């Protein structure tokens, strides 16, 4: 996808996907005159950091992790808005008129919290003003769609015998686990 930056007529290419390095190479080949390529990733923070440290791009917009994240490595800023669309990150890219061809843009980031951030233990209460009131029609639709998920939150999927094998979800992202097997079997 090619988009136009609102401040200048320069073209910007946005590749996505977990295999970012091949996606970057492909985007650079497909859009050789693009002034900027911004990876939209869905990988862990360490993987985004590895990509940032390579210095291939000045900005990475990432997902996957459920925490807010804003760090810079080797001139590349890595941004993650957190979970469940509770935050929006507004990124402004600006190239000064005198900037040489191929130079990275100046990046300004504004965080907007759509819901009140949780107070962290031992810290003062969070000050927050709701800037964007919820749309009642959208909230009602979201409640309808979340209905089955809310039912599952209190549903009994399986009764687990106390004298059975120990249950664990350790390593569930890398391979089988006793808890994942129990849940998958119960849902069949």
Coordinates of C-alpha atoms in Angstrom, one line a residue:
X1 CA 0.0 0.0 0.0
X2 CA 1.3 3.4 -0.8
X3 CA 0.0 6.5 1.1
X4 CA 0.7 10.2 0.8
X5 CA 2.1 12.1 3.8
X6 CA -0.1 15.1 4.6
X7 CA 2.8 17.6 5.0
X8 CA 4.6 16.8 1.8
X9 CA 3.8 15.2 -1.5
X10 CA 6.4 12.4 -0.8
X11 CA 5.3 8.8 -1.1
X12 CA 5.4 6.4 1.9
X13 CA 5.3 2.6 1.7
X14 CA 3.9 0.5 4.5
X15 CA 4.8 -3.2 4.5
X16 CA 3.4 -5.4 7.2
X17 CA 3.9 -8.9 8.6
X18 CA 6.0 -10.8 11.0
X19 CA 8.8 -11.5 8.4
X20 CA 9.8 -7.9 8.3
X21 CA 13.2 -8.1 6.7
X22 CA 12.0 -9.8 3.5
X23 CA 9.0 -7.4 3.5
X24 CA 11.4 -4.4 3.8
X25 CA 13.5 -5.7 0.9
X26 CA 10.4 -6.4 -1.2
X27 CA 8.9 -2.9 -0.4
X28 CA 12.2 -1.2 -1.3
X29 CA 12.3 -3.0 -4.6
X30 CA 8.7 -2.3 -5.4
X31 CA 8.8 1.3 -4.3
X32 CA 12.4 2.5 -5.0
X33 CA 11.4 6.2 -4.9
X34 CA 9.5 6.0 -1.6
X35 CA 11.0 8.5 0.9
X36 CA 10.1 6.2 3.8
X37 CA 9.1 2.6 4.6
X38 CA 7.4 2.0 7.9
X39 CA 7.1 -1.6 9.0
X40 CA 3.8 -2.5 10.7
X41 CA 4.8 -5.5 12.7
X42 CA 3.1 -8.0 14.9
X43 CA 6.1 -9.5 16.7
X44 CA 7.6 -9.3 20.2
X45 CA 9.5 -6.3 21.5
X46 CA 12.8 -8.1 21.3
X47 CA 12.2 -8.9 17.6
X48 CA 11.2 -5.2 16.9
X49 CA 14.3 -4.1 18.8
X50 CA 16.5 -6.4 16.7
X51 CA 15.0 -4.9 13.5
X52 CA 15.4 -1.3 14.9
X53 CA 19.1 -1.9 15.8
X54 CA 19.8 -2.8 12.1
X55 CA 19.1 0.9 11.3
X56 CA 17.1 0.1 8.1
X57 CA 14.2 2.4 9.0
X58 CA 13.6 5.4 11.3
X59 CA 10.2 4.1 12.7
X60 CA 8.5 0.8 13.5
X61 CA 4.8 0.6 14.4
X62 CA 4.3 -2.6 16.3
X63 CA 1.7 -4.8 17.8
X64 CA 1.6 -8.2 19.5
X65 CA 2.8 -7.0 23.0
X66 CA 0.0 -5.8 25.3
X67 CA 2.1 -3.0 26.8
X68 CA 2.8 0.5 25.8
X69 CA 6.3 0.9 24.3
X70 CA 8.3 3.9 23.0
X71 CA 12.1 3.5 22.7
X72 CA 14.7 4.4 20.1
X73 CA 17.5 2.2 18.9
X74 CA 20.2 3.2 16.4
X75 CA 18.0 6.1 15.2
X76 CA 14.8 3.9 14.9
X77 CA 11.9 4.6 17.1
X78 CA 9.8 1.6 18.1
X79 CA 6.2 2.3 19.1
X80 CA 3.5 0.0 20.4
X81 CA 0.2 1.4 21.6
X82 CA -0.7 -1.5 23.9
X83 CA -3.7 -3.8 24.1
X84 CA -7.4 -3.6 23.2
X85 CA -7.4 -0.2 21.4
X86 CA -7.1 1.6 24.7
X87 CA -4.5 4.0 23.2
X88 CA -3.9 5.8 19.9
X89 CA -0.5 6.9 18.8
X90 CA -0.4 9.9 16.5
X91 CA 2.8 10.1 14.5
X92 CA 3.7 13.2 12.5
X93 CA 6.5 12.9 10.0
X94 CA 8.1 16.1 8.7
X95 CA 10.9 16.7 6.2
X96 CA 12.3 20.2 6.4
X97 CA 12.6 21.9 3.0
X98 CA 16.4 21.8 3.2
X99 CA 16.6 18.1 4.1
X100 CA 18.7 16.2 1.6
X101 CA 17.1 13.5 -0.5
X102 CA 16.9 10.2 1.4
X103 CA 17.2 11.7 4.8
X104 CA 14.9 10.4 7.6
X105 CA 12.0 12.6 8.7
X106 CA 11.6 14.4 12.0
X107 CA 9.2 12.3 14.0
X108 CA 6.8 13.7 16.6
X109 CA 4.7 11.4 18.6
X110 CA 1.5 12.1 20.6
X111 CA -0.2 9.5 22.8
X112 CA -3.9 9.6 23.3
X113 CA -5.4 7.4 26.0
X114 CA -9.0 6.4 25.0
X115 CA -9.6 4.9 28.4
X116 CA -8.3 5.9 31.8
X117 CA -4.8 4.4 32.4
X118 CA -4.6 2.0 35.4
X119 CA -2.9 3.4 38.4
X120 CA 0.4 1.7 39.1
X121 CA 1.1 0.4 42.6
X122 CA 2.9 3.1 44.7
X123 CA 2.3 5.9 42.2
X124 CA 0.0 8.9 42.5
X125 CA -3.5 8.7 40.9
X126 CA -3.5 9.1 37.2
X127 CA -4.9 12.4 35.9
X128 CA -7.1 11.8 32.8
X129 CA -9.7 13.7 30.8
X130 CA -11.8 11.8 28.3
X131 CA -11.2 13.6 25.0
X132 CA -13.2 11.2 22.8
X133 CA -16.6 10.3 24.2
X134 CA -17.7 6.8 23.1
X135 CA -20.1 6.4 20.2
X136 CA -23.2 4.8 21.7
X137 CA -24.0 2.9 18.5
X138 CA -20.5 1.5 18.2
X139 CA -20.4 0.6 22.0
X140 CA -23.7 -1.2 21.6
X141 CA -22.4 -3.2 18.6
X142 CA -19.2 -4.0 20.5
X143 CA -21.3 -5.3 23.5
X144 CA -23.3 -7.5 21.2
X145 CA -20.1 -9.0 19.6
X146 CA -18.5 -9.4 23.0
X147 CA -21.5 -11.3 24.4
X148 CA -20.2 -14.8 23.6
X149 CA -16.7 -13.9 25.0
X150 CA -18.3 -12.6 28.2
X151 CA -20.3 -15.9 28.5
X152 CA -17.0 -17.9 28.1
X153 CA -15.4 -15.9 30.9
X154 CA -17.7 -17.5 33.5
X155 CA -18.4 -20.8 31.7
X156 CA -17.2 -24.2 33.0
X157 CA -15.3 -25.8 30.1
X158 CA -14.0 -28.8 32.0
X159 CA -14.1 -30.0 35.6
X160 CA -10.5 -30.7 36.6
X161 CA -9.9 -33.6 39.0
X162 CA -7.7 -32.5 41.9
X163 CA -5.8 -35.7 41.8
X164 CA -5.1 -35.5 38.1
X165 CA -1.8 -34.5 36.4
X166 CA -0.4 -31.0 37.1
X167 CA -1.6 -28.4 34.7
X168 CA 0.6 -25.8 33.3
X169 CA 0.6 -23.3 30.4
X170 CA 4.4 -22.8 30.5
X171 CA 5.8 -22.8 27.0
X172 CA 2.4 -22.8 25.4
X173 CA 3.6 -20.5 22.5
X174 CA 6.4 -22.8 21.6
X175 CA 4.7 -26.2 21.9
X176 CA 2.1 -28.4 23.6
X177 CA 1.2 -27.8 27.2
X178 CA -1.1 -29.7 29.5
X179 CA -3.4 -26.7 30.1
X180 CA -3.8 -26.0 26.3
X181 CA -4.4 -29.7 25.6
X182 CA -7.1 -29.8 28.3
X183 CA -8.9 -26.7 27.0
X184 CA -8.7 -27.7 23.4
X185 CA -10.0 -31.2 24.2
X186 CA -12.9 -29.7 26.3
X187 CA -13.9 -27.4 23.4
X188 CA -14.0 -30.1 20.8

